[in-house]
């Protein structure tokens, strides 16, 4: 990746609402050249999408939990089925199939404990193939970023 592209991507990850003219000036390109590079990065899939990042507490989802899940039955179809259920839950903001002693890790953004309890009923109990799950509630966040190191 060219140095200019890398710098553009870093700037966009910090604040994607910056104007093209501002970005061009920052990286030393003409606005038209800058816009071409950004369009090329989008068409190549390097820039996946542009979104607004919300303040979770102000959006009513200030409670964050990390859940590790162990399945009763293993295999691709069982994992796929569990993850299909997980991604349907609005509170699940990230869902991963992982290696190691656990099978899946979920990141949740919750309104309150009642929402968590209801989610647990749907996702972890009653014929969901979950043997065990462990929940850690986040007390303090030291770092949380969406930026990919370049």
PDB file of N, CA, C and O in Angstrom, residues 38-100:
ATOM      1  N   UNK A  38      -9.555   7.673  -2.855  1.00  0.00           N
ATOM      2  CA  UNK A  38     -10.566   7.186  -1.914  1.00  0.00           C
ATOM      3  C   UNK A  38     -11.561   6.270  -2.626  1.00  0.00           C
ATOM      4  O   UNK A  38     -11.913   5.201  -2.116  1.00  0.00           O
ATOM      5  N   UNK A  39     -11.977   6.648  -3.825  1.00  0.00           N
ATOM      6  CA  UNK A  39     -12.893   5.795  -4.588  1.00  0.00           C
ATOM      7  C   UNK A  39     -12.244   4.458  -4.933  1.00  0.00           C
ATOM      8  O   UNK A  39     -12.889   3.414  -4.891  1.00  0.00           O
ATOM      9  N   UNK A  40     -10.951   4.480  -5.267  1.00  0.00           N
ATOM     10  CA  UNK A  40     -10.227   3.242  -5.576  1.00  0.00           C
ATOM     11  C   UNK A  40     -10.143   2.352  -4.337  1.00  0.00           C
ATOM     12  O   UNK A  40     -10.344   1.134  -4.417  1.00  0.00           O
ATOM     13  N   UNK A  41      -9.883   2.959  -3.163  1.00  0.00           N
ATOM     14  CA  UNK A  41      -9.817   2.190  -1.916  1.00  0.00           C
ATOM     15  C   UNK A  41     -11.185   1.573  -1.580  1.00  0.00           C
ATOM     16  O   UNK A  41     -11.259   0.453  -1.073  1.00  0.00           O
ATOM     17  N   UNK A  42     -12.254   2.300  -1.889  1.00  0.00           N
ATOM     18  CA  UNK A  42     -13.605   1.755  -1.670  1.00  0.00           C
ATOM     19  C   UNK A  42     -13.891   0.622  -2.629  1.00  0.00           C
ATOM     20  O   UNK A  42     -14.372  -0.442  -2.227  1.00  0.00           O
ATOM     21  N   UNK A  43     -13.600   0.811  -3.902  1.00  0.00           N
ATOM     22  CA  UNK A  43     -13.902  -0.233  -4.895  1.00  0.00           C
ATOM     23  C   UNK A  43     -13.040  -1.478  -4.679  1.00  0.00           C
ATOM     24  O   UNK A  43     -13.468  -2.588  -4.996  1.00  0.00           O
ATOM     25  N   UNK A  44     -11.847  -1.309  -4.123  1.00  0.00           N
ATOM     26  CA  UNK A  44     -10.973  -2.447  -3.823  1.00  0.00           C
ATOM     27  C   UNK A  44     -11.392  -3.161  -2.537  1.00  0.00           C
ATOM     28  O   UNK A  44     -10.857  -4.221  -2.216  1.00  0.00           O
ATOM     29  N   UNK A  45     -12.331  -2.575  -1.793  1.00  0.00           N
ATOM     30  CA  UNK A  45     -12.798  -3.193  -0.556  1.00  0.00           C
ATOM     31  C   UNK A  45     -11.948  -2.875   0.659  1.00  0.00           C
ATOM     32  O   UNK A  45     -12.200  -3.398   1.745  1.00  0.00           O
ATOM     33  N   UNK A  46     -10.918  -2.036   0.499  1.00  0.00           N
ATOM     34  CA  UNK A  46     -10.098  -1.644   1.647  1.00  0.00           C
ATOM     35  C   UNK A  46     -10.960  -0.826   2.609  1.00  0.00           C
ATOM     36  O   UNK A  46     -10.933  -1.042   3.821  1.00  0.00           O
ATOM     37  N   UNK A  47     -11.735   0.103   2.073  1.00  0.00           N
ATOM     38  CA  UNK A  47     -12.733   0.821   2.871  1.00  0.00           C
ATOM     39  C   UNK A  47     -14.020   0.027   2.720  1.00  0.00           C
ATOM     40  O   UNK A  47     -14.622  -0.019   1.643  1.00  0.00           O
ATOM     41  N   UNK A  48     -14.411  -0.623   3.798  1.00  0.00           N
ATOM     42  CA  UNK A  48     -15.574  -1.511   3.776  1.00  0.00           C
ATOM     43  C   UNK A  48     -16.885  -0.730   3.791  1.00  0.00           C
ATOM     44  O   UNK A  48     -17.798  -1.018   3.031  1.00  0.00           O
ATOM     45  N   UNK A  49     -16.972   0.250   4.673  1.00  0.00           N
ATOM     46  CA  UNK A  49     -18.169   1.088   4.787  1.00  0.00           C
ATOM     47  C   UNK A  49     -17.857   2.293   5.655  1.00  0.00           C
ATOM     48  O   UNK A  49     -16.883   2.293   6.394  1.00  0.00           O
ATOM     49  N   UNK A  50     -18.712   3.291   5.584  1.00  0.00           N
ATOM     50  CA  UNK A  50     -18.566   4.500   6.398  1.00  0.00           C
ATOM     51  C   UNK A  50     -19.797   4.575   7.284  1.00  0.00           C
ATOM     52  O   UNK A  50     -20.929   4.519   6.793  1.00  0.00           O
ATOM     53  N   UNK A  51     -19.579   4.678   8.600  1.00  0.00           N
ATOM     54  CA  UNK A  51     -20.685   4.650   9.559  1.00  0.00           C
ATOM     55  C   UNK A  51     -20.520   5.759  10.597  1.00  0.00           C
ATOM     56  O   UNK A  51     -19.448   6.350  10.728  1.00  0.00           O
ATOM     57  N   UNK A  52     -21.585   6.005  11.353  1.00  0.00           N
ATOM     58  CA  UNK A  52     -21.524   6.905  12.507  1.00  0.00           C
ATOM     59  C   UNK A  52     -21.300   6.047  13.749  1.00  0.00           C
ATOM     60  O   UNK A  52     -21.977   5.037  13.937  1.00  0.00           O
ATOM     61  N   UNK A  53     -20.354   6.416  14.583  1.00  0.00           N
ATOM     62  CA  UNK A  53     -20.103   5.703  15.829  1.00  0.00           C
ATOM     63  C   UNK A  53     -20.851   6.413  16.947  1.00  0.00           C
ATOM     64  O   UNK A  53     -20.622   7.597  17.203  1.00  0.00           O
ATOM     65  N   UNK A  54     -21.745   5.693  17.590  1.00  0.00           N
ATOM     66  CA  UNK A  54     -22.576   6.279  18.638  1.00  0.00           C
ATOM     67  C   UNK A  54     -21.924   6.141  20.000  1.00  0.00           C
ATOM     68  O   UNK A  54     -21.163   5.202  20.248  1.00  0.00           O
ATOM     69  N   UNK A  55     -22.264   7.055  20.886  1.00  0.00           N
ATOM     70  CA  UNK A  55     -21.876   6.936  22.284  1.00  0.00           C
ATOM     71  C   UNK A  55     -22.858   5.943  22.905  1.00  0.00           C
ATOM     72  O   UNK A  55     -24.057   6.248  23.004  1.00  0.00           O
ATOM     73  N   UNK A  56     -22.397   4.746  23.308  1.00  0.00           N
ATOM     74  CA  UNK A  56     -23.320   3.722  23.794  1.00  0.00           C
ATOM     75  C   UNK A  56     -24.184   4.168  24.974  1.00  0.00           C
ATOM     76  O   UNK A  56     -25.377   3.882  25.012  1.00  0.00           O
ATOM     77  N   UNK A  57     -23.597   4.874  25.935  1.00  0.00           N
ATOM     78  CA  UNK A  57     -24.356   5.313  27.099  1.00  0.00           C
ATOM     79  C   UNK A  57     -25.466   6.287  26.696  1.00  0.00           C
ATOM     80  O   UNK A  57     -26.607   6.178  27.150  1.00  0.00           O
ATOM     81  N   UNK A  58     -25.135   7.216  25.807  1.00  0.00           N
ATOM     82  CA  UNK A  58     -26.140   8.190  25.369  1.00  0.00           C
ATOM     83  C   UNK A  58     -27.192   7.563  24.470  1.00  0.00           C
ATOM     84  O   UNK A  58     -28.286   8.086  24.334  1.00  0.00           O
ATOM     85  N   UNK A  59     -26.862   6.427  23.861  1.00  0.00           N
ATOM     86  CA  UNK A  59     -27.820   5.702  23.023  1.00  0.00           C
ATOM     87  C   UNK A  59     -28.633   4.704  23.848  1.00  0.00           C
ATOM     88  O   UNK A  59     -29.408   3.931  23.302  1.00  0.00           O
ATOM     89  N   UNK A  60     -28.436   4.704  25.170  1.00  0.00           N
ATOM     90  CA  UNK A  60     -29.212   3.832  26.053  1.00  0.00           C
ATOM     91  C   UNK A  60     -28.668   2.425  26.197  1.00  0.00           C
ATOM     92  O   UNK A  60     -29.369   1.532  26.664  1.00  0.00           O
ATOM     93  N   UNK A  61     -27.401   2.214  25.800  1.00  0.00           N
ATOM     94  CA  UNK A  61     -26.801   0.884  25.902  1.00  0.00           C
ATOM     95  C   UNK A  61     -25.437   0.973  26.582  1.00  0.00           C
ATOM     96  O   UNK A  61     -24.419   0.572  26.035  1.00  0.00           O
ATOM     97  N   UNK A  62     -25.436   1.505  27.798  1.00  0.00           N
ATOM     98  CA  UNK A  62     -24.193   1.737  28.527  1.00  0.00           C
ATOM     99  C   UNK A  62     -23.584   0.510  29.179  1.00  0.00           C
ATOM    100  O   UNK A  62     -22.443   0.536  29.611  1.00  0.00           O
ATOM    101  N   UNK A  63     -24.331  -0.594  29.268  1.00  0.00           N
ATOM    102  CA  UNK A  63     -23.821  -1.806  29.895  1.00  0.00           C
ATOM    103  C   UNK A  63     -23.171  -2.688  28.830  1.00  0.00           C
ATOM    104  O   UNK A  63     -23.779  -2.992  27.813  1.00  0.00           O
ATOM    105  N   UNK A  64     -21.915  -3.072  29.086  1.00  0.00           N
ATOM    106  CA  UNK A  64     -21.189  -3.912  28.138  1.00  0.00           C
ATOM    107  C   UNK A  64     -20.811  -5.222  28.819  1.00  0.00           C
ATOM    108  O   UNK A  64     -20.343  -5.225  29.957  1.00  0.00           O
ATOM    109  N   UNK A  65     -21.016  -6.321  28.100  1.00  0.00           N
ATOM    110  CA  UNK A  65     -20.663  -7.631  28.635  1.00  0.00           C
ATOM    111  C   UNK A  65     -19.915  -8.432  27.577  1.00  0.00           C
ATOM    112  O   UNK A  65     -20.154  -8.285  26.381  1.00  0.00           O
ATOM    113  N   UNK A  66     -19.017  -9.280  28.060  1.00  0.00           N
ATOM    114  CA  UNK A  66     -18.284 -10.214  27.220  1.00  0.00           C
ATOM    115  C   UNK A  66     -18.695 -11.604  27.693  1.00  0.00           C
ATOM    116  O   UNK A  66     -18.621 -11.905  28.889  1.00  0.00           O
ATOM    117  N   UNK A  67     -19.150 -12.426  26.768  1.00  0.00           N
ATOM    118  CA  UNK A  67     -19.654 -13.752  27.127  1.00  0.00           C
ATOM    119  C   UNK A  67     -18.866 -14.811  26.359  1.00  0.00           C
ATOM    120  O   UNK A  67     -18.731 -14.722  25.137  1.00  0.00           O
ATOM    121  N   UNK A  68     -18.344 -15.793  27.101  1.00  0.00           N
ATOM    122  CA  UNK A  68     -17.720 -16.944  26.457  1.00  0.00           C
ATOM    123  C   UNK A  68     -18.726 -18.090  26.508  1.00  0.00           C
ATOM    124  O   UNK A  68     -19.435 -18.261  27.502  1.00  0.00           O
ATOM    125  N   UNK A  69     -18.784 -18.856  25.431  1.00  0.00           N
ATOM    126  CA  UNK A  69     -19.801 -19.901  25.292  1.00  0.00           C
ATOM    127  C   UNK A  69     -19.141 -21.229  24.943  1.00  0.00           C
ATOM    128  O   UNK A  69     -18.284 -21.290  24.061  1.00  0.00           O
ATOM    129  N   UNK A  70     -19.552 -22.278  25.652  1.00  0.00           N
ATOM    130  CA  UNK A  70     -19.120 -23.642  25.342  1.00  0.00           C
ATOM    131  C   UNK A  70     -20.352 -24.409  24.866  1.00  0.00           C
ATOM    132  O   UNK A  70     -21.378 -24.424  25.542  1.00  0.00           O
ATOM    133  N   UNK A  71     -20.239 -25.021  23.699  1.00  0.00           N
ATOM    134  CA  UNK A  71     -21.353 -25.779  23.136  1.00  0.00           C
ATOM    135  C   UNK A  71     -21.328 -27.231  23.600  1.00  0.00           C
ATOM    136  O   UNK A  71     -20.260 -27.784  23.872  1.00  0.00           O
ATOM    137  N   UNK A  72     -22.500 -27.849  23.684  1.00  0.00           N
ATOM    138  CA  UNK A  72     -22.590 -29.271  24.020  1.00  0.00           C
ATOM    139  C   UNK A  72     -22.092 -30.126  22.867  1.00  0.00           C
ATOM    140  O   UNK A  72     -21.292 -31.029  23.042  1.00  0.00           O
ATOM    141  N   UNK A  73     -22.615 -29.866  21.678  1.00  0.00           N
ATOM    142  CA  UNK A  73     -22.233 -30.613  20.485  1.00  0.00           C
ATOM    143  C   UNK A  73     -21.376 -29.713  19.607  1.00  0.00           C
ATOM    144  O   UNK A  73     -21.682 -28.547  19.420  1.00  0.00           O
ATOM    145  N   UNK A  74     -20.315 -30.311  19.062  1.00  0.00           N
ATOM    146  CA  UNK A  74     -19.382 -29.534  18.253  1.00  0.00           C
ATOM    147  C   UNK A  74     -19.532 -29.878  16.777  1.00  0.00           C
ATOM    148  O   UNK A  74     -20.252 -30.785  16.410  1.00  0.00           O
ATOM    149  N   UNK A  75     -18.865 -29.137  15.951  1.00  0.00           N
ATOM    150  CA  UNK A  75     -18.938 -29.335  14.511  1.00  0.00           C
ATOM    151  C   UNK A  75     -19.443 -28.069  13.854  1.00  0.00           C
ATOM    152  O   UNK A  75     -20.083 -27.222  14.490  1.00  0.00           O
ATOM    153  N   UNK A  76     -19.134 -27.967  12.581  1.00  0.00           N
ATOM    154  CA  UNK A  76     -19.445 -26.741  11.833  1.00  0.00           C
ATOM    155  C   UNK A  76     -20.931 -26.400  11.856  1.00  0.00           C
ATOM    156  O   UNK A  76     -21.305 -25.256  12.052  1.00  0.00           O
ATOM    157  N   UNK A  77     -21.794 -27.384  11.668  1.00  0.00           N
ATOM    158  CA  UNK A  77     -23.229 -27.090  11.623  1.00  0.00           C
ATOM    159  C   UNK A  77     -23.755 -26.591  12.962  1.00  0.00           C
ATOM    160  O   UNK A  77     -24.603 -25.704  13.005  1.00  0.00           O
ATOM    161  N   UNK A  78     -23.226 -27.134  14.071  1.00  0.00           N
ATOM    162  CA  UNK A  78     -23.678 -26.685  15.393  1.00  0.00           C
ATOM    163  C   UNK A  78     -23.193 -25.262  15.679  1.00  0.00           C
ATOM    164  O   UNK A  78     -23.929 -24.439  16.227  1.00  0.00           O
ATOM    165  N   UNK A  79     -21.941 -24.986  15.303  1.00  0.00           N
ATOM    166  CA  UNK A  79     -21.414 -23.639  15.506  1.00  0.00           C
ATOM    167  C   UNK A  79     -22.172 -22.642  14.635  1.00  0.00           C
ATOM    168  O   UNK A  79     -22.550 -21.560  15.089  1.00  0.00           O
ATOM    169  N   UNK A  80     -22.380 -22.987  13.390  1.00  0.00           N
ATOM    170  CA  UNK A  80     -23.096 -22.099  12.471  1.00  0.00           C
ATOM    171  C   UNK A  80     -24.486 -21.786  13.008  1.00  0.00           C
ATOM    172  O   UNK A  80     -24.917 -20.646  12.999  1.00  0.00           O
ATOM    173  N   UNK A  81     -25.191 -22.803  13.512  1.00  0.00           N
ATOM    174  CA  UNK A  81     -26.544 -22.597  14.046  1.00  0.00           C
ATOM    175  C   UNK A  81     -26.522 -21.664  15.250  1.00  0.00           C
ATOM    176  O   UNK A  81     -27.352 -20.764  15.368  1.00  0.00           O
ATOM    177  N   UNK A  82     -25.560 -21.871  16.157  1.00  0.00           N
ATOM    178  CA  UNK A  82     -25.476 -20.991  17.324  1.00  0.00           C
ATOM    179  C   UNK A  82     -25.197 -19.550  16.900  1.00  0.00           C
ATOM    180  O   UNK A  82     -25.839 -18.610  17.379  1.00  0.00           O
ATOM    181  N   UNK A  83     -24.239 -19.367  15.993  1.00  0.00           N
ATOM    182  CA  UNK A  83     -23.907 -18.008  15.551  1.00  0.00           C
ATOM    183  C   UNK A  83     -25.079 -17.359  14.810  1.00  0.00           C
ATOM    184  O   UNK A  83     -25.290 -16.148  14.923  1.00  0.00           O
ATOM    185  N   UNK A  84     -25.852 -18.137  14.074  1.00  0.00           N
ATOM    186  CA  UNK A  84     -27.046 -17.597  13.418  1.00  0.00           C
ATOM    187  C   UNK A  84     -28.036 -17.056  14.446  1.00  0.00           C
ATOM    188  O   UNK A  84     -28.633 -15.997  14.249  1.00  0.00           O
ATOM    189  N   UNK A  85     -28.194 -17.775  15.560  1.00  0.00           N
ATOM    190  CA  UNK A  85     -29.069 -17.298  16.637  1.00  0.00           C
ATOM    191  C   UNK A  85     -28.500 -16.036  17.281  1.00  0.00           C
ATOM    192  O   UNK A  85     -29.225 -15.086  17.560  1.00  0.00           O
ATOM    193  N   UNK A  86     -27.185 -16.039  17.510  1.00  0.00           N
ATOM    194  CA  UNK A  86     -26.537 -14.910  18.189  1.00  0.00           C
ATOM    195  C   UNK A  86     -26.658 -13.621  17.380  1.00  0.00           C
ATOM    196  O   UNK A  86     -26.973 -12.563  17.934  1.00  0.00           O
ATOM    197  N   UNK A  87     -26.424 -13.696  16.083  1.00  0.00           N
ATOM    198  CA  UNK A  87     -26.436 -12.462  15.288  1.00  0.00           C
ATOM    199  C   UNK A  87     -27.841 -11.883  15.129  1.00  0.00           C
ATOM    200  O   UNK A  87     -27.980 -10.714  14.769  1.00  0.00           O
ATOM    201  N   UNK A  88     -28.852 -12.657  15.437  1.00  0.00           N
ATOM    202  CA  UNK A  88     -30.216 -12.137  15.385  1.00  0.00           C
ATOM    203  C   UNK A  88     -30.560 -11.282  16.607  1.00  0.00           C
ATOM    204  O   UNK A  88     -31.562 -10.560  16.605  1.00  0.00           O
ATOM    205  N   UNK A  89     -29.735 -11.351  17.643  1.00  0.00           N
ATOM    206  CA  UNK A  89     -29.974 -10.582  18.865  1.00  0.00           C
ATOM    207  C   UNK A  89     -29.432  -9.163  18.711  1.00  0.00           C
ATOM    208  O   UNK A  89     -28.238  -8.980  18.472  1.00  0.00           O
ATOM    209  N   UNK A  90     -30.268  -8.148  18.858  1.00  0.00           N
ATOM    210  CA  UNK A  90     -29.798  -6.757  18.716  1.00  0.00           C
ATOM    211  C   UNK A  90     -28.678  -6.382  19.692  1.00  0.00           C
ATOM    212  O   UNK A  90     -27.803  -5.592  19.346  1.00  0.00           O
ATOM    213  N   UNK A  91     -28.671  -6.960  20.878  1.00  0.00           N
ATOM    214  CA  UNK A  91     -27.653  -6.613  21.880  1.00  0.00           C
ATOM    215  C   UNK A  91     -26.288  -7.201  21.548  1.00  0.00           C
ATOM    216  O   UNK A  91     -25.270  -6.755  22.083  1.00  0.00           O
ATOM    217  N   UNK A  92     -26.235  -8.203  20.681  1.00  0.00           N
ATOM    218  CA  UNK A  92     -24.949  -8.810  20.290  1.00  0.00           C
ATOM    219  C   UNK A  92     -24.324  -7.916  19.225  1.00  0.00           C
ATOM    220  O   UNK A  92     -24.817  -7.818  18.113  1.00  0.00           O
ATOM    221  N   UNK A  93     -23.227  -7.256  19.599  1.00  0.00           N
ATOM    222  CA  UNK A  93     -22.574  -6.350  18.654  1.00  0.00           C
ATOM    223  C   UNK A  93     -21.381  -7.002  17.962  1.00  0.00           C
ATOM    224  O   UNK A  93     -20.926  -6.526  16.926  1.00  0.00           O
ATOM    225  N   UNK A  94     -20.877  -8.094  18.535  1.00  0.00           N
ATOM    226  CA  UNK A  94     -19.804  -8.867  17.916  1.00  0.00           C
ATOM    227  C   UNK A  94     -20.009 -10.325  18.304  1.00  0.00           C
ATOM    228  O   UNK A  94     -20.371 -10.613  19.441  1.00  0.00           O
ATOM    229  N   UNK A  95     -19.762 -11.231  17.358  1.00  0.00           N
ATOM    230  CA  UNK A  95     -19.892 -12.666  17.631  1.00  0.00           C
ATOM    231  C   UNK A  95     -18.775 -13.388  16.892  1.00  0.00           C
ATOM    232  O   UNK A  95     -18.591 -13.189  15.699  1.00  0.00           O
ATOM    233  N   UNK A  96     -18.046 -14.227  17.629  1.00  0.00           N
ATOM    234  CA  UNK A  96     -16.888 -14.905  17.059  1.00  0.00           C
ATOM    235  C   UNK A  96     -16.909 -16.391  17.384  1.00  0.00           C
ATOM    236  O   UNK A  96     -17.235 -16.780  18.507  1.00  0.00           O
ATOM    237  N   UNK A  97     -16.528 -17.204  16.435  1.00  0.00           N
ATOM    238  CA  UNK A  97     -16.180 -18.596  16.673  1.00  0.00           C
ATOM    239  C   UNK A  97     -14.677 -18.572  16.943  1.00  0.00           C
ATOM    240  O   UNK A  97     -13.923 -17.991  16.154  1.00  0.00           O
ATOM    241  N   UNK A  98     -14.231 -19.193  18.043  1.00  0.00           N
ATOM    242  CA  UNK A  98     -12.828 -19.055  18.449  1.00  0.00           C
ATOM    243  C   UNK A  98     -12.185 -20.416  18.716  1.00  0.00           C
ATOM    244  O   UNK A  98     -12.877 -21.422  18.876  1.00  0.00           O
ATOM    245  N   UNK A  99     -10.873 -20.399  18.773  1.00  0.00           N
ATOM    246  CA  UNK A  99     -10.128 -21.607  19.141  1.00  0.00           C
ATOM    247  C   UNK A  99      -9.897 -21.595  20.646  1.00  0.00           C
ATOM    248  O   UNK A  99     -10.101 -20.574  21.303  1.00  0.00           O
ATOM    249  N   UNK A 100      -9.493 -22.726  21.186  1.00  0.00           N
ATOM    250  CA  UNK A 100      -9.198 -22.798  22.613  1.00  0.00           C
ATOM    251  C   UNK A 100     -10.271 -23.546  23.375  1.00  0.00           C
ATOM    252  O   UNK A 100     -11.043 -24.317  22.813  1.00  0.00           O
TER     253      UNK A 100
END
